[in-house]
Coordinates of C-alpha atoms in Angstrom, one line a residue:
M1 CA 22.2 -2.8 -26.2
L2 CA 22.5 -3.3 -22.5
G3 CA 25.2 -5.7 -21.2
K4 CA 24.4 -8.3 -18.5
G5 CA 26.4 -6.4 -15.9
R6 CA 24.5 -3.2 -16.5
I7 CA 21.1 -5.0 -16.5
A8 CA 22.0 -6.6 -13.2
A9 CA 23.0 -3.2 -11.7
L10 CA 19.8 -1.5 -12.9
G11 CA 17.7 -4.4 -11.5
F12 CA 19.4 -4.1 -8.1
Q13 CA 18.8 -0.4 -8.2
H14 CA 15.0 -1.1 -8.5
V15 CA 15.3 -3.4 -5.5
L16 CA 16.8 -0.7 -3.4
A17 CA 14.2 1.8 -4.5
M18 CA 11.3 -0.3 -3.3
Y19 CA 13.0 -2.3 -0.5
A20 CA 12.4 0.0 2.4
G21 CA 8.7 0.6 1.4
A22 CA 8.1 -3.1 1.0
V23 CA 9.9 -4.2 4.2
I24 CA 8.4 -1.6 6.4
V25 CA 4.9 -3.0 5.9
P26 CA 5.5 -6.4 7.6
L27 CA 7.7 -4.7 10.2
L28 CA 4.8 -2.4 11.2
I29 CA 2.1 -5.0 11.1
G30 CA 4.1 -7.7 12.8
G31 CA 5.3 -5.2 15.5
A32 CA 1.8 -4.0 16.1
L33 CA 0.4 -7.5 16.4
G34 CA 3.1 -8.7 18.8
F35 CA 4.9 -11.2 16.5
N36 CA 8.1 -12.8 18.0
S37 CA 11.5 -12.6 16.2
E38 CA 11.0 -15.9 14.4
Q39 CA 7.6 -14.9 13.1
M40 CA 8.9 -11.5 12.1
T41 CA 11.8 -13.0 10.1
Y42 CA 9.4 -15.3 8.2
L43 CA 7.0 -12.3 7.6
V44 CA 9.7 -10.1 6.1
S45 CA 11.3 -12.9 4.1
I46 CA 8.0 -14.1 2.6
D47 CA 7.0 -10.5 1.8
I48 CA 10.2 -10.0 -0.2
F49 CA 9.8 -13.3 -2.0
M50 CA 6.1 -12.6 -2.9
C51 CA 7.1 -9.1 -4.2
G52 CA 9.2 -10.9 -6.7
I53 CA 6.4 -13.4 -7.6
A54 CA 3.8 -10.6 -7.9
T55 CA 6.2 -8.6 -10.2
L56 CA 6.6 -11.7 -12.4
L57 CA 2.9 -12.0 -12.7
Q58 CA 2.7 -8.5 -14.2
L59 CA 5.7 -8.9 -16.4
T60 CA 4.4 -12.1 -18.0
M61 CA 2.0 -11.5 -20.8
N62 CA -0.6 -14.1 -21.7
R63 CA -4.3 -14.3 -22.5
F64 CA -5.4 -14.2 -18.9
F65 CA -3.1 -11.9 -16.9
G66 CA 0.0 -9.7 -17.1
I67 CA 0.1 -6.1 -18.4
G68 CA 3.7 -6.5 -19.7
L69 CA 5.0 -3.1 -18.6
P70 CA 8.2 -2.5 -16.5
V71 CA 6.2 -2.4 -13.3
V72 CA 7.3 -3.5 -9.8
L73 CA 4.7 -4.7 -7.3
G74 CA 5.1 -4.3 -3.6
C75 CA 3.0 -4.3 -0.4
A76 CA 0.2 -1.7 -0.4
V77 CA 1.0 0.8 2.3
Q78 CA -2.6 1.8 2.6
A79 CA -3.4 -1.7 3.8
I80 CA -1.3 -1.4 7.0
A81 CA -3.9 0.3 9.3
P82 CA -6.8 -1.9 8.2
I83 CA -4.7 -5.1 8.6
I84 CA -3.6 -4.1 12.1
L85 CA -7.2 -3.3 13.1
I86 CA -8.5 -6.6 11.6
G87 CA -5.8 -8.5 13.5
E88 CA -6.6 -6.8 16.8
Q89 CA -10.3 -7.2 16.5
Y90 CA -10.8 -10.6 14.7
G91 CA -7.4 -12.4 14.8
I92 CA -4.7 -13.3 12.4
G93 CA -6.8 -15.8 10.4
A94 CA -9.3 -13.0 9.6
I95 CA -6.5 -11.0 8.0
Y96 CA -5.6 -13.6 5.5
G97 CA -9.2 -14.7 4.9
S98 CA -10.1 -11.1 4.0
I99 CA -7.0 -10.8 1.8
I100 CA -7.8 -13.9 -0.2
V101 CA -11.4 -12.9 -0.7
S102 CA -10.4 -9.4 -1.8
G103 CA -8.0 -10.9 -4.3
L104 CA -10.8 -13.1 -5.7
F105 CA -12.9 -10.0 -5.9
V106 CA -10.2 -8.1 -7.9
V107 CA -9.9 -11.1 -10.4
L108 CA -13.6 -11.2 -10.9
I109 CA -14.2 -7.5 -11.2
A110 CA -11.2 -6.8 -13.5
P111 CA -13.1 -6.8 -16.8
F112 CA -15.8 -4.5 -15.3
F113 CA -13.6 -2.2 -13.3
S114 CA -14.0 0.6 -15.9
M115 CA -17.7 0.7 -14.8
V116 CA -16.9 0.8 -11.1
V117 CA -14.0 3.3 -11.4
R118 CA -16.5 6.2 -11.9
F119 CA -17.5 5.7 -8.2
F120 CA -13.8 6.5 -7.3
P121 CA -13.0 10.0 -8.7
P122 CA -10.1 12.0 -7.1
V123 CA -12.4 13.5 -4.5
V124 CA -13.1 10.0 -3.2
T125 CA -9.7 8.3 -3.6
G126 CA -7.8 11.4 -2.3
S127 CA -10.0 11.5 0.8
V128 CA -9.6 7.8 1.4
V129 CA -5.8 7.9 1.0
M130 CA -5.6 11.0 3.3
I131 CA -7.7 9.2 6.0
I132 CA -5.4 6.1 5.8
G133 CA -2.3 8.3 6.3
L134 CA -3.8 10.3 9.2
T135 CA -4.9 7.1 11.0
L136 CA -1.3 5.8 10.8
I137 CA 0.5 8.9 12.2
P138 CA -0.2 7.9 15.9
V139 CA 1.4 4.5 15.2
A140 CA 4.5 6.4 13.9
I141 CA 4.7 8.8 16.9
N142 CA 4.3 5.9 19.4
N143 CA 7.2 4.1 17.8
V144 CA 9.4 7.3 17.8
A145 CA 8.9 7.3 21.6
G146 CA 10.0 3.6 21.8
G147 CA 6.7 1.8 21.2
Q148 CA 3.6 1.4 23.4
G149 CA 4.4 -0.3 26.7
A150 CA 8.2 0.3 26.4
A151 CA 9.9 0.8 29.8
D152 CA 11.8 3.8 28.4
F153 CA 8.8 5.3 26.5
G154 CA 9.5 8.9 25.6
S155 CA 13.1 8.9 26.8
L156 CA 15.5 11.4 25.4
Y157 CA 17.4 8.6 23.7
N158 CA 14.3 7.2 22.0
L159 CA 13.2 10.7 20.9
G160 CA 16.7 11.6 19.7
L161 CA 17.0 8.4 17.8
G162 CA 13.6 8.6 16.2
F163 CA 13.7 12.3 15.2
G164 CA 17.4 12.0 14.3
T165 CA 16.4 9.3 11.7
L166 CA 13.7 11.6 10.4
F167 CA 16.3 14.4 10.2
V168 CA 18.7 12.2 8.1
I169 CA 15.9 11.4 5.7
I170 CA 15.1 15.1 5.3
L171 CA 18.8 15.9 4.7
V172 CA 19.1 13.3 2.1
Y173 CA 16.0 14.6 0.3
R174 CA 17.3 18.2 0.6
F175 CA 20.9 17.6 -0.6
G176 CA 20.8 14.2 -2.3
R177 CA 20.8 13.8 -6.1
G178 CA 19.0 11.4 -8.3
F179 CA 18.9 7.9 -7.0
S180 CA 20.0 8.8 -3.4
K181 CA 16.6 10.6 -3.0
A182 CA 14.8 7.5 -4.1
I183 CA 16.4 5.5 -1.2
A184 CA 16.3 8.3 1.4
V185 CA 14.2 6.2 3.8
L186 CA 16.6 3.3 3.5
I187 CA 19.6 5.6 4.2
G188 CA 17.8 7.0 7.2
L189 CA 17.1 3.5 8.5
I190 CA 20.7 2.4 8.1
A191 CA 22.1 5.6 9.7
G192 CA 19.7 5.4 12.7
S193 CA 20.5 1.7 13.2
V194 CA 24.3 2.3 12.9
F195 CA 24.1 5.0 15.6
A196 CA 22.0 2.8 17.9
A197 CA 24.5 -0.1 17.4
V198 CA 27.5 2.1 18.3
Y199 CA 25.8 3.9 21.2
R200 CA 23.9 1.1 22.9
G201 CA 24.4 -2.0 20.7
I202 CA 21.9 -4.1 18.8
S203 CA 21.2 -7.7 19.4
L204 CA 22.1 -9.9 16.4
Q205 CA 20.3 -12.9 17.9
P206 CA 17.4 -12.9 15.4
V207 CA 20.0 -13.0 12.5
T208 CA 22.1 -15.8 14.0
E209 CA 19.1 -17.9 14.9
A210 CA 17.5 -17.5 11.4
P211 CA 18.1 -20.4 9.1
V212 CA 20.2 -19.9 6.0
F213 CA 17.5 -21.1 3.6
H214 CA 13.8 -21.8 3.8
M215 CA 10.9 -22.6 1.5
P216 CA 7.6 -20.5 1.6
T217 CA 5.0 -22.2 3.7
P218 CA 1.3 -21.8 2.9
F219 CA -0.9 -20.8 5.9
Y220 CA 2.2 -20.4 8.1
F221 CA 0.2 -18.5 10.7
G222 CA -2.8 -20.9 10.6
M223 CA -5.9 -21.4 8.4
P224 CA -7.8 -18.3 7.2
T225 CA -11.1 -17.3 8.8
F226 CA -13.8 -15.2 7.1
N227 CA -15.4 -12.2 8.7
W228 CA -17.6 -9.9 6.7
A229 CA -16.4 -6.7 8.3
A230 CA -12.8 -7.6 7.6
I231 CA -13.6 -8.7 4.0
L232 CA -15.5 -5.5 3.2
T233 CA -12.5 -3.5 4.6
M234 CA -10.0 -5.3 2.4
I235 CA -12.2 -5.0 -0.7
L236 CA -12.4 -1.2 -0.2
I237 CA -8.6 -1.1 0.1
A238 CA -8.3 -3.3 -3.0
L239 CA -10.5 -0.9 -5.0
V240 CA -8.4 2.1 -3.9
S241 CA -5.2 0.2 -4.9
M242 CA -6.7 -0.6 -8.3
V243 CA -7.4 3.1 -8.9
E244 CA -3.8 3.9 -7.9
S245 CA -2.4 1.1 -10.1
T246 CA -4.3 2.4 -13.0
G247 CA -2.4 5.7 -12.7
V248 CA 0.9 3.8 -12.6
Y249 CA -0.1 1.7 -15.7
F250 CA -0.9 4.9 -17.7
A251 CA 2.3 6.6 -16.5
L252 CA 4.4 3.7 -17.7
S253 CA 2.5 3.4 -20.9
D254 CA 3.4 7.1 -21.6
I255 CA 7.0 6.6 -20.7
T256 CA 7.3 3.4 -22.9
K257 CA 5.2 4.9 -25.7
R258 CA 2.9 1.9 -25.6
K259 CA -0.9 2.5 -26.0
L260 CA -2.9 0.5 -23.4
E261 CA -6.1 -1.2 -24.5
K262 CA -9.0 -2.2 -22.2
S263 CA -7.8 -5.8 -22.4
D264 CA -4.3 -4.8 -21.2
L265 CA -5.8 -3.1 -18.1
T266 CA -8.0 -6.1 -17.4
K267 CA -4.9 -8.4 -17.5
G268 CA -3.1 -6.0 -15.2
Y269 CA -5.9 -6.0 -12.7
R270 CA -6.1 -9.8 -12.8
A271 CA -2.4 -10.1 -12.2
E272 CA -2.7 -7.9 -9.2
G273 CA -5.7 -9.9 -7.9
L274 CA -3.7 -13.2 -8.3
A275 CA -0.8 -11.6 -6.4
I276 CA -3.2 -10.6 -3.6
I277 CA -4.6 -14.2 -3.4
L278 CA -1.1 -15.7 -3.2
G279 CA -0.3 -13.1 -0.5
G280 CA -3.2 -14.4 1.6
I281 CA -2.2 -18.1 1.0
F282 CA 1.4 -17.5 2.0
N283 CA 0.5 -15.2 4.8
T284 CA 1.8 -12.0 3.5
F285 CA -0.1 -8.9 2.3
P286 CA -2.0 -7.2 -0.6
Y287 CA 0.2 -6.1 -3.5
T288 CA 0.0 -3.0 -5.7
A289 CA 2.1 -1.3 -8.4
Y290 CA 4.9 0.9 -6.9
S291 CA 5.1 4.4 -8.1
Q292 CA 8.6 5.0 -6.8
N293 CA 9.9 2.5 -9.4
V294 CA 8.1 4.4 -12.1
G295 CA 10.2 7.4 -11.2
L296 CA 13.3 5.3 -11.5
V297 CA 12.3 4.1 -15.0
Q298 CA 11.9 7.8 -15.9
L299 CA 15.2 8.8 -14.3
S300 CA 17.3 6.0 -15.8
G301 CA 15.6 6.2 -19.2
I302 CA 15.9 2.3 -19.3
K303 CA 12.4 1.0 -20.2
T304 CA 13.1 -2.7 -21.0
R305 CA 11.4 -5.4 -19.0
K306 CA 14.7 -7.3 -18.8
V307 CA 15.8 -5.1 -15.9
I308 CA 12.5 -5.7 -14.0
Y309 CA 12.9 -9.4 -14.6
V310 CA 16.2 -9.2 -12.8
T311 CA 14.6 -7.2 -10.0
A312 CA 12.0 -9.9 -9.5
G313 CA 14.7 -12.6 -9.5
I314 CA 16.7 -10.8 -6.9
L315 CA 13.6 -10.3 -4.7
I316 CA 12.8 -14.1 -5.0
V317 CA 16.3 -15.1 -4.0
L318 CA 16.5 -12.7 -1.1
G319 CA 13.1 -14.0 0.1
L320 CA 14.5 -17.5 0.3
L321 CA 17.3 -16.4 2.6
P322 CA 15.8 -15.7 6.1
K323 CA 19.0 -14.2 7.4
V324 CA 18.5 -11.3 5.0
G325 CA 15.0 -10.8 6.3
A326 CA 16.1 -11.1 9.9
V327 CA 18.4 -8.1 9.4
A328 CA 15.4 -5.9 8.9
T329 CA 13.8 -7.1 12.2
I330 CA 16.7 -5.8 14.3
I331 CA 16.1 -2.2 13.4
P332 CA 15.3 -0.3 16.7
T333 CA 11.7 0.8 17.2
P334 CA 12.5 4.5 17.4
V335 CA 14.4 4.3 14.1
L336 CA 11.4 2.7 12.5
G337 CA 9.2 5.4 14.0
G338 CA 11.3 8.2 12.5
A339 CA 11.0 6.6 9.0
M340 CA 7.2 6.0 9.6
V341 CA 6.6 9.7 10.3
A342 CA 8.1 10.5 6.8
M343 CA 6.4 7.6 5.1
F344 CA 2.9 8.0 6.6
G345 CA 3.2 11.7 6.2
M346 CA 3.9 11.1 2.5
V347 CA 0.7 9.0 2.4
V348 CA -1.2 12.0 3.7
A349 CA 0.6 14.2 1.2
Q350 CA -0.2 11.7 -1.6
G351 CA -3.9 12.0 -0.7
I352 CA -3.6 15.8 -0.8
K353 CA -1.9 15.6 -4.2
M354 CA -4.8 13.4 -5.5
L355 CA -7.2 16.0 -4.2
G356 CA -5.3 18.6 -6.2
K357 CA -7.3 17.4 -9.2
V358 CA -10.6 18.3 -7.5
N359 CA -12.6 21.4 -8.3
F360 CA -12.4 23.2 -5.0
T361 CA -14.7 26.0 -6.1
S362 CA -17.5 23.4 -5.6
Q363 CA -18.8 23.6 -2.0
E364 CA -20.1 20.0 -2.6
N365 CA -16.6 18.7 -3.1
L366 CA -15.4 20.5 0.0
L367 CA -18.3 19.0 2.0
I368 CA -17.4 15.5 0.7
I369 CA -13.8 15.8 1.9
A370 CA -14.8 17.4 5.2
C371 CA -17.4 14.8 6.1
S372 CA -15.4 11.8 5.0
V373 CA -12.2 12.8 6.8
G374 CA -14.2 13.9 9.9
V375 CA -16.1 10.6 10.1
G376 CA -13.0 8.5 9.3
L377 CA -10.9 10.1 12.0
G378 CA -13.9 10.3 14.4
V379 CA -14.4 6.5 14.2
T380 CA -10.7 5.9 14.5
V381 CA -10.5 7.9 17.7
V382 CA -13.8 6.6 19.1
P383 CA -14.1 3.0 17.7
D384 CA -17.2 2.2 19.9
L385 CA -19.2 5.0 18.4
F386 CA -21.6 2.7 16.5
K387 CA -21.5 -0.2 18.9
A388 CA -25.2 -0.1 19.6
L389 CA -26.2 -0.4 15.9
P390 CA -27.0 -3.8 14.3
D391 CA -24.2 -6.0 13.1
F392 CA -24.9 -5.4 9.4
V393 CA -24.6 -1.6 9.9
Q394 CA -21.3 -2.2 11.8
L395 CA -19.9 -3.8 8.6
F396 CA -19.7 -0.2 7.3
T397 CA -18.7 1.5 10.6
S398 CA -16.3 -1.0 12.2
N399 CA -13.2 1.1 11.5
G400 CA -12.4 4.7 10.4
I401 CA -11.1 3.8 7.0
V402 CA -14.3 1.9 6.0
A403 CA -16.6 4.6 7.5
G404 CA -14.7 7.4 5.9
S405 CA -14.6 5.6 2.5
V406 CA -18.3 4.8 2.5
T407 CA -19.1 8.4 3.5
A408 CA -17.0 9.7 0.6
I409 CA -18.6 7.3 -1.9
V410 CA -22.2 8.0 -0.8
L411 CA -21.7 11.8 -0.7
N412 CA -20.0 11.8 -4.1
I413 CA -23.0 9.9 -5.6
I414 CA -25.4 12.4 -4.0
F415 CA -23.6 15.5 -5.0
N416 CA -21.8 14.7 -8.2
M417 CA -23.6 11.7 -9.8
I418 CA -27.3 12.3 -9.2
P419 CA -28.5 15.2 -11.4
H420 CA -29.3 18.3 -9.3
R421 CA -32.8 19.7 -9.5
K422 CA -31.6 23.1 -10.6
E423 CA -29.3 21.6 -13.2
K424 CA -32.2 19.5 -14.5
E425 CA -34.5 22.6 -14.7
A426 CA -31.7 24.5 -16.5
T427 CA -31.3 21.7 -19.0
E428 CA -35.0 21.4 -19.6
Q429 CA -35.3 25.2 -20.1
A430 CA -32.4 25.2 -22.6
T431 CA -34.1 22.4 -24.5
M432 CA -37.4 24.3 -24.7
E433 CA -35.7 27.4 -26.0
L434 CA -34.1 25.4 -28.8

């Protein structure tokens, strides 16, 4: 029997494990879209708050939603690049309009996802995740140098601070034990910020100006707008997140020795869809199950949902205190950049890991990966490539992630789902011989 003190400590440990990953999403998106300190403070605070609400939706079991496993939800890292692109091309309203529609799509498709998931085998999801990571790397490197447009871009101080932060993260991973490894990014961010504060000083103005308490505000950044290209992009990201969440659900079911039924998965997807809709309404981002917290459940051996309820409660309380959110906004850009290199590199590595389940003796699979990654990166580098094509076609070619994803899905259907002529002939021959 766990005491209240131990449950609270374990819950806070889960907060630490996911905090850096959750906070860095609004920091990157807000920074890329030029948000001011007040907007950034709101963005970080509401993100933390909604992580708690999204987690509660999954913990609560009822007839409609909630998988009831010790799962923690946080912002989907794979949504960063698409959201930045949507914001730059179509405006802030289009970001939240596309998020709301993608959430509705997830809620509606939840009972039928088992039929759709066959279009997303590891060769597709691995390629998509790898493309997402690769498109984010330039953002990370720019921030290491001080951020695009910075007066001291590429200075020795910025480079030293950025790569020094990355070095701290690597050292923690190399020599840390247990939980310290889980919060290596957080330790790196703290170490880099402390060095910057001692060496050059850090302005605490955003923290002092932030209110002590606030209430979440629907449509804080304005009313949503609906753009088909943006909506299609976010639906693709939502589908990839659902595939990843499925892996998390089965991992936790194995750890907790609870068999999952199809109805359980449906309720899990619905909870995720509701969290995404609320994210759009309160001007935050899509949510997905966090795998780092699965590792923590495994490491601690504590599988009760009581701990995760405490985690959700802590996140909700922290999200109502803007000064806590403002602390994250004062992290120097090069420090964020150093952490991004590790995090976005891990997204690429996760994609490669997912591709590890692919049969690489098949030339067809190699071609799917090669073409999808090539098209995805090509469109990212040359975004005007398909500018002369009709608007409807540009729905599928408007950014590298969509173009690469569509390429992977179509080629997988052609090579792996439509029966090959030779295979058909061989089957027919074998039937005749019988």
